[in-house]
Amino acid sequence: MVASLDNVRGLTLAMSSSAFIGSSFVIKKVGLKKAGDNGVRAASGGFSYLYEPLWWLGMITMILGEVANFAAYAFAPAVLVTPLGALSIIFSAVLAHFVLKENLHMFGVVGCILCVVGSIGIVLHAPKERKIDSMKEIWHLATQPGFIVYSCVAVACVLFLIFRVVERSGHRLMLVYIAICSLMGSLTVISVKAVAIALKLSFSGSNQFIYIQTWFFIVVVTICCLVQLNYLNKALDSFNTAVVSPVYYVMFTILTIVANMIMYKDWASQTATQIATQLCGFVTIVAGTFLLHKTRDMGNPPPPDQVCLEEAREGAPRSMDSSS
């Protein structure tokens, strides 16, 4: 399949975004370590990292990555852009291996290879970006019965989870928080893509900010992002990051692809073989992502706090025996 120029631009921006975001984690961690050596660590409630230039460099790098990711949606379909977010894990793992001296286990290498192979499969068979000339076209797509039903179901599920389930089961069931984040995330991507296209058309000379629909999508992006970040923080604070990250990636990507299929009909012009190849590529990325997260601490020494805790547990029975 011959890639369109817009797809190439979107692919370049998406890969640049992954490189920036992946490297930002390593740069910020180096900054946090340096700040911790000279003051109170962030984990202990300190803010000395705010005076560390490397930490700010990491923040700037992350912002550049998010801007590139935002711009990618203006040129390429979400079916291509969203799954490639997993590449940031590869950049982070490889840089951490060389810069932070964190060992990349053999299974981690296999996970990286799986992510790359899956990404290649998606890139080679990605659909072409739908040509859109005004915000009115996007609004027409957004007000089709299929997408209205999806949006209403998504919002209803989120409200039900927030007001009926979170208080009773949120601290026990990780999927409650992840479902809220993923459902809102799919609507975020839809709205981000609309705003990105509006910006692209405005820069080309056709101002789209004269339409109320553009501002509606901006409001939706703001609300969805705030809800998404709030419950993602709750999930990360309550459960193991090594489990939260891959599960969130899988659910968020699936719902985003479904939402874009319904609204933009990205797969309407593709054959069954091309769609099946993209699905296989996505499953391969998912497998690689889980493998990377589950094996990321293999071969690395445990943190000092964990060593002290284990020594305390081992020493407790001995002291009791000696006292008796």
Coordinates of C-alpha atoms in Angstrom, one line a residue:
M1 CA 0.0 0.0 0.0
V2 CA 1.4 3.4 -1.0
A3 CA 1.4 5.8 1.9
S4 CA 0.0 9.2 1.4
L5 CA 2.1 12.3 2.2
D6 CA -0.2 13.1 5.1
N7 CA 0.3 9.6 6.6
V8 CA 4.1 10.0 6.3
R9 CA 3.9 13.4 8.1
G10 CA 1.6 11.9 10.8
L11 CA 4.0 8.9 11.2
T12 CA 7.0 11.1 11.5
L13 CA 5.3 13.2 14.1
A14 CA 4.0 10.2 16.0
M15 CA 7.5 8.6 16.1
S16 CA 9.1 11.9 17.1
S17 CA 6.5 12.1 19.9
S18 CA 7.4 8.7 21.2
A19 CA 11.1 9.5 21.1
F20 CA 10.6 12.8 23.0
I21 CA 8.2 11.3 25.6
G22 CA 10.3 8.2 26.1
S23 CA 13.5 10.1 26.6
S24 CA 11.8 12.7 28.9
F25 CA 11.2 10.0 31.6
V26 CA 15.0 9.2 31.6
I27 CA 16.0 12.9 31.6
K28 CA 13.6 13.7 34.5
K29 CA 14.8 10.7 36.5
V30 CA 18.4 11.9 36.1
G31 CA 17.3 15.3 37.3
L32 CA 15.4 13.8 40.2
K33 CA 18.5 11.8 41.3
K34 CA 20.7 14.8 41.2
A35 CA 18.2 16.9 43.1
G36 CA 17.8 14.1 45.7
D37 CA 21.6 14.1 46.3
N38 CA 21.5 17.8 47.1
G39 CA 18.2 18.0 49.0
V40 CA 15.0 16.2 50.0
R41 CA 13.9 13.6 47.5
A42 CA 10.6 14.0 45.7
A43 CA 9.4 10.7 47.2
S44 CA 9.8 12.2 50.6
G45 CA 7.9 15.3 49.8
G46 CA 10.8 17.5 48.7
F47 CA 10.7 20.0 45.8
S48 CA 14.4 20.5 45.3
Y49 CA 14.0 19.1 41.7
L50 CA 12.3 22.4 40.8
Y51 CA 15.8 23.9 40.9
E52 CA 17.4 21.2 38.8
P53 CA 17.9 22.2 35.1
L54 CA 17.8 18.6 33.9
W55 CA 14.3 18.1 35.4
W56 CA 13.1 21.1 33.5
L57 CA 14.8 19.8 30.3
G58 CA 12.8 16.6 30.8
M59 CA 9.6 18.5 31.2
I60 CA 10.2 20.5 28.1
T61 CA 11.0 17.3 26.2
M62 CA 7.8 15.8 27.3
I63 CA 5.8 18.9 26.3
L64 CA 7.4 18.7 22.8
G65 CA 6.4 15.1 22.6
E66 CA 2.8 15.9 23.5
V67 CA 2.7 18.7 20.9
A68 CA 4.1 16.4 18.2
N69 CA 1.5 13.8 19.2
F70 CA -1.3 16.4 19.0
A71 CA -0.1 17.5 15.5
A72 CA 0.1 13.9 14.3
Y73 CA -3.7 13.5 14.6
A74 CA -4.1 16.4 12.1
F75 CA -2.3 14.4 9.4
A76 CA -2.9 10.7 10.1
P77 CA -5.8 8.5 11.3
A78 CA -5.9 7.5 14.9
V79 CA -5.6 3.8 13.9
L80 CA -2.0 4.7 12.9
V81 CA -1.1 7.3 15.6
T82 CA -2.5 5.8 18.8
P83 CA -0.9 2.3 18.7
L84 CA 2.5 3.9 18.0
G85 CA 2.5 5.4 21.5
A86 CA 3.9 2.1 22.7
L87 CA 7.2 3.0 21.0
S88 CA 7.9 5.5 23.9
I89 CA 8.3 2.5 26.1
I90 CA 11.1 1.2 23.9
F91 CA 12.9 4.6 23.8
S92 CA 12.6 4.8 27.6
A93 CA 13.8 1.3 28.2
V94 CA 16.8 1.5 25.9
L95 CA 17.9 4.9 27.2
A96 CA 17.5 3.8 30.8
H97 CA 19.7 0.8 30.0
F98 CA 22.6 3.0 28.7
V99 CA 22.1 6.2 30.8
L100 CA 20.7 5.0 34.1
K101 CA 22.5 1.6 33.9
E102 CA 19.1 -0.2 34.4
N103 CA 19.5 -3.7 33.0
L104 CA 17.3 -4.5 30.1
H105 CA 16.5 -8.2 30.5
M106 CA 16.5 -10.5 27.5
F107 CA 12.7 -10.7 27.8
G108 CA 12.6 -6.9 27.6
V109 CA 14.6 -7.1 24.4
V110 CA 12.1 -9.5 23.0
G111 CA 9.3 -7.1 24.1
C112 CA 11.0 -4.2 22.2
I113 CA 11.3 -6.4 19.1
L114 CA 7.6 -7.3 19.3
C115 CA 6.6 -3.7 19.6
V116 CA 8.7 -2.8 16.5
V117 CA 7.4 -5.6 14.4
G118 CA 3.8 -4.8 15.4
S119 CA 4.3 -1.1 14.6
I120 CA 5.7 -2.0 11.2
G121 CA 2.7 -4.1 10.4
I122 CA 0.3 -1.2 11.4
V123 CA 2.3 1.4 9.4
L124 CA 2.5 -0.6 6.2
H125 CA -1.3 -1.2 6.2
A126 CA -2.6 1.9 7.8
P127 CA -5.6 3.6 6.0
K128 CA -5.2 7.0 4.3
E129 CA -6.3 10.0 6.2
R130 CA -9.8 11.2 5.3
K131 CA -9.7 14.6 3.5
I132 CA -11.6 17.2 5.5
D133 CA -12.0 20.8 4.3
S134 CA -13.9 22.4 7.2
M135 CA -15.0 22.0 10.8
K136 CA -18.6 21.6 9.4
E137 CA -17.5 18.3 7.9
I138 CA -16.2 17.1 11.3
W139 CA -19.4 18.2 13.0
H140 CA -21.4 16.3 10.4
L141 CA -19.5 13.2 11.2
A142 CA -19.8 13.7 15.0
T143 CA -23.6 14.1 14.8
Q144 CA -24.1 10.9 12.9
P145 CA -26.4 8.4 14.8
G146 CA -23.6 5.9 15.3
F147 CA -21.2 8.2 17.0
I148 CA -23.9 9.9 19.1
V149 CA -24.9 6.5 20.4
Y150 CA -21.2 5.7 21.2
S151 CA -20.7 9.1 23.0
C152 CA -23.9 8.7 25.0
V153 CA -23.0 5.2 26.1
A154 CA -19.4 6.2 27.0
V155 CA -20.5 9.2 29.1
A156 CA -23.3 7.2 30.8
C157 CA -20.8 4.4 31.7
V158 CA -18.3 7.0 33.1
L159 CA -21.0 8.7 35.2
F160 CA -22.3 5.3 36.5
L161 CA -18.7 4.2 37.4
I162 CA -17.9 7.6 39.1
F163 CA -21.1 7.9 41.2
R164 CA -22.0 4.3 41.8
V165 CA -18.9 2.1 41.6
V166 CA -15.8 4.1 42.4
E167 CA -16.6 4.6 46.1
R168 CA -17.5 1.0 46.7
S169 CA -15.0 -0.9 44.5
G170 CA -12.5 1.6 43.0
H171 CA -9.8 0.7 45.6
R172 CA -10.2 -3.0 44.9
L173 CA -10.9 -3.2 41.2
M174 CA -8.3 -1.6 39.0
L175 CA -10.5 -1.8 35.9
V176 CA -12.9 0.7 37.4
Y177 CA -10.4 3.5 37.2
I178 CA -8.9 2.2 33.9
A179 CA -12.4 2.0 32.3
I180 CA -13.1 5.7 33.2
C181 CA -9.7 6.8 31.8
S182 CA -10.1 4.8 28.6
L183 CA -13.6 5.9 27.8
M184 CA -12.8 9.5 28.4
G185 CA -9.5 9.0 26.5
S186 CA -11.3 7.8 23.4
L187 CA -13.5 11.0 23.4
T188 CA -10.3 13.1 24.1
V189 CA -8.6 11.7 21.0
I190 CA -11.7 12.3 18.8
S191 CA -11.8 15.9 20.0
V192 CA -8.1 16.4 19.8
K193 CA -8.1 15.3 16.2
A194 CA -10.9 17.7 15.5
V195 CA -9.0 20.6 17.1
A196 CA -5.8 19.6 15.3
I197 CA -7.5 19.6 11.9
A198 CA -9.0 23.0 12.7
L199 CA -5.5 24.3 13.5
K200 CA -4.1 22.8 10.3
L201 CA -6.8 24.4 8.2
S202 CA -6.5 27.7 10.0
F203 CA -2.8 27.8 9.3
S204 CA -3.4 27.1 5.7
G205 CA -5.6 30.2 5.4
S206 CA -9.1 28.9 6.3
N207 CA -9.9 30.1 9.8
Q208 CA -11.9 27.4 11.6
F209 CA -12.2 29.2 15.0
I210 CA -15.1 31.3 13.7
Y211 CA -17.2 28.2 14.2
I212 CA -18.8 27.4 17.6
Q213 CA -18.2 23.7 16.9
T214 CA -14.4 24.2 17.2
W215 CA -14.7 25.8 20.7
F216 CA -17.1 23.0 21.6
F217 CA -14.4 20.4 20.9
I218 CA -11.8 22.5 22.8
V219 CA -14.1 22.4 25.9
V220 CA -14.6 18.6 25.5
V221 CA -10.8 18.1 25.3
T222 CA -10.3 20.1 28.5
I223 CA -13.0 18.3 30.5
C224 CA -12.0 14.8 29.3
C225 CA -8.3 15.5 30.0
L226 CA -9.0 16.6 33.6
V227 CA -11.2 13.6 34.3
Q228 CA -8.8 11.2 32.6
L229 CA -5.8 12.5 34.6
N230 CA -7.6 12.5 37.9
Y231 CA -8.6 8.8 37.7
L232 CA -5.3 7.8 36.1
N233 CA -3.5 9.2 39.1
K234 CA -5.9 7.3 41.4
A235 CA -5.1 4.1 39.5
L236 CA -1.4 4.6 39.7
D237 CA -1.6 5.5 43.4
S238 CA -3.6 2.4 44.2
F239 CA -2.2 -0.3 42.0
N240 CA 1.1 -1.6 40.6
T241 CA 2.3 0.6 37.8
A242 CA 3.7 -2.4 35.9
V243 CA 0.1 -3.7 35.6
V244 CA -1.8 -0.3 35.2
S245 CA 0.3 1.0 32.3
P246 CA -0.1 -2.0 29.9
V247 CA -3.8 -2.5 30.8
Y248 CA -4.6 1.2 30.3
Y249 CA -2.7 1.2 27.0
V250 CA -4.7 -1.8 25.7
M251 CA -8.1 -0.6 26.8
F252 CA -7.5 3.1 25.8
T253 CA -6.2 2.1 22.3
I254 CA -9.0 -0.4 21.6
L255 CA -11.7 2.2 22.6
T256 CA -9.9 4.9 20.6
I257 CA -9.8 2.8 17.5
V258 CA -13.5 1.8 17.9
A259 CA -14.5 5.5 18.3
N260 CA -12.5 6.5 15.2
M261 CA -14.0 3.6 13.2
I262 CA -17.5 4.8 14.1
M263 CA -16.9 8.5 13.5
Y264 CA -14.3 8.8 10.8
K265 CA -14.8 5.3 9.2
D266 CA -11.1 4.8 8.8
W267 CA -11.4 1.2 7.7
A268 CA -14.2 1.8 5.1
S269 CA -11.8 1.8 2.1
Q270 CA -9.7 -1.1 3.3
T271 CA -9.7 -4.8 2.5
A272 CA -10.2 -7.5 5.1
T273 CA -6.6 -8.5 4.7
Q274 CA -5.3 -5.0 5.5
I275 CA -7.6 -4.8 8.6
A276 CA -6.6 -8.2 9.8
T277 CA -2.9 -7.3 9.4
Q278 CA -3.4 -4.1 11.5
L279 CA -5.2 -6.1 14.2
C280 CA -2.3 -8.6 14.3
G281 CA 0.1 -5.7 14.5
F282 CA -1.8 -4.2 17.4
V283 CA -1.9 -7.6 19.3
T284 CA 1.9 -8.0 18.7
I285 CA 2.4 -4.5 20.2
V286 CA 0.2 -5.4 23.2
A287 CA 2.3 -8.6 23.8
G288 CA 5.5 -6.6 23.6
T289 CA 4.2 -3.9 26.0
F290 CA 3.1 -6.5 28.6
L291 CA 6.5 -8.3 28.3
L292 CA 8.4 -5.0 28.7
H293 CA 6.4 -3.9 31.8
K294 CA 6.4 -7.3 33.5
T295 CA 10.2 -7.9 33.1
R296 CA 11.5 -4.3 33.5
D297 CA 12.8 -4.9 37.0
M298 CA 14.5 -8.3 36.2
G299 CA 18.2 -8.1 36.7
N300 CA 18.0 -4.8 38.6
P301 CA 18.9 -4.7 42.3
P302 CA 15.9 -3.9 44.6
P303 CA 15.6 -0.3 45.9
P304 CA 17.2 0.4 49.3
D305 CA 13.8 0.8 51.0
Q306 CA 12.8 -2.7 49.9
V307 CA 16.1 -4.2 51.1
C308 CA 15.7 -2.6 54.5
L309 CA 12.1 -3.9 54.8
E310 CA 13.1 -7.4 53.8
E311 CA 15.9 -7.4 56.4
A312 CA 13.6 -6.1 59.1
R313 CA 11.1 -8.9 58.3
E314 CA 13.9 -11.5 58.4
G315 CA 15.3 -10.1 61.6
A316 CA 12.0 -10.0 63.5
P317 CA 11.7 -13.8 64.1
R318 CA 15.3 -14.1 65.1
S319 CA 15.0 -11.4 67.8
M320 CA 11.9 -13.2 69.2
D321 CA 13.7 -16.5 69.3
S322 CA 16.7 -14.9 71.2
S323 CA 14.4 -13.2 73.7
S324 CA 12.7 -16.5 74.5

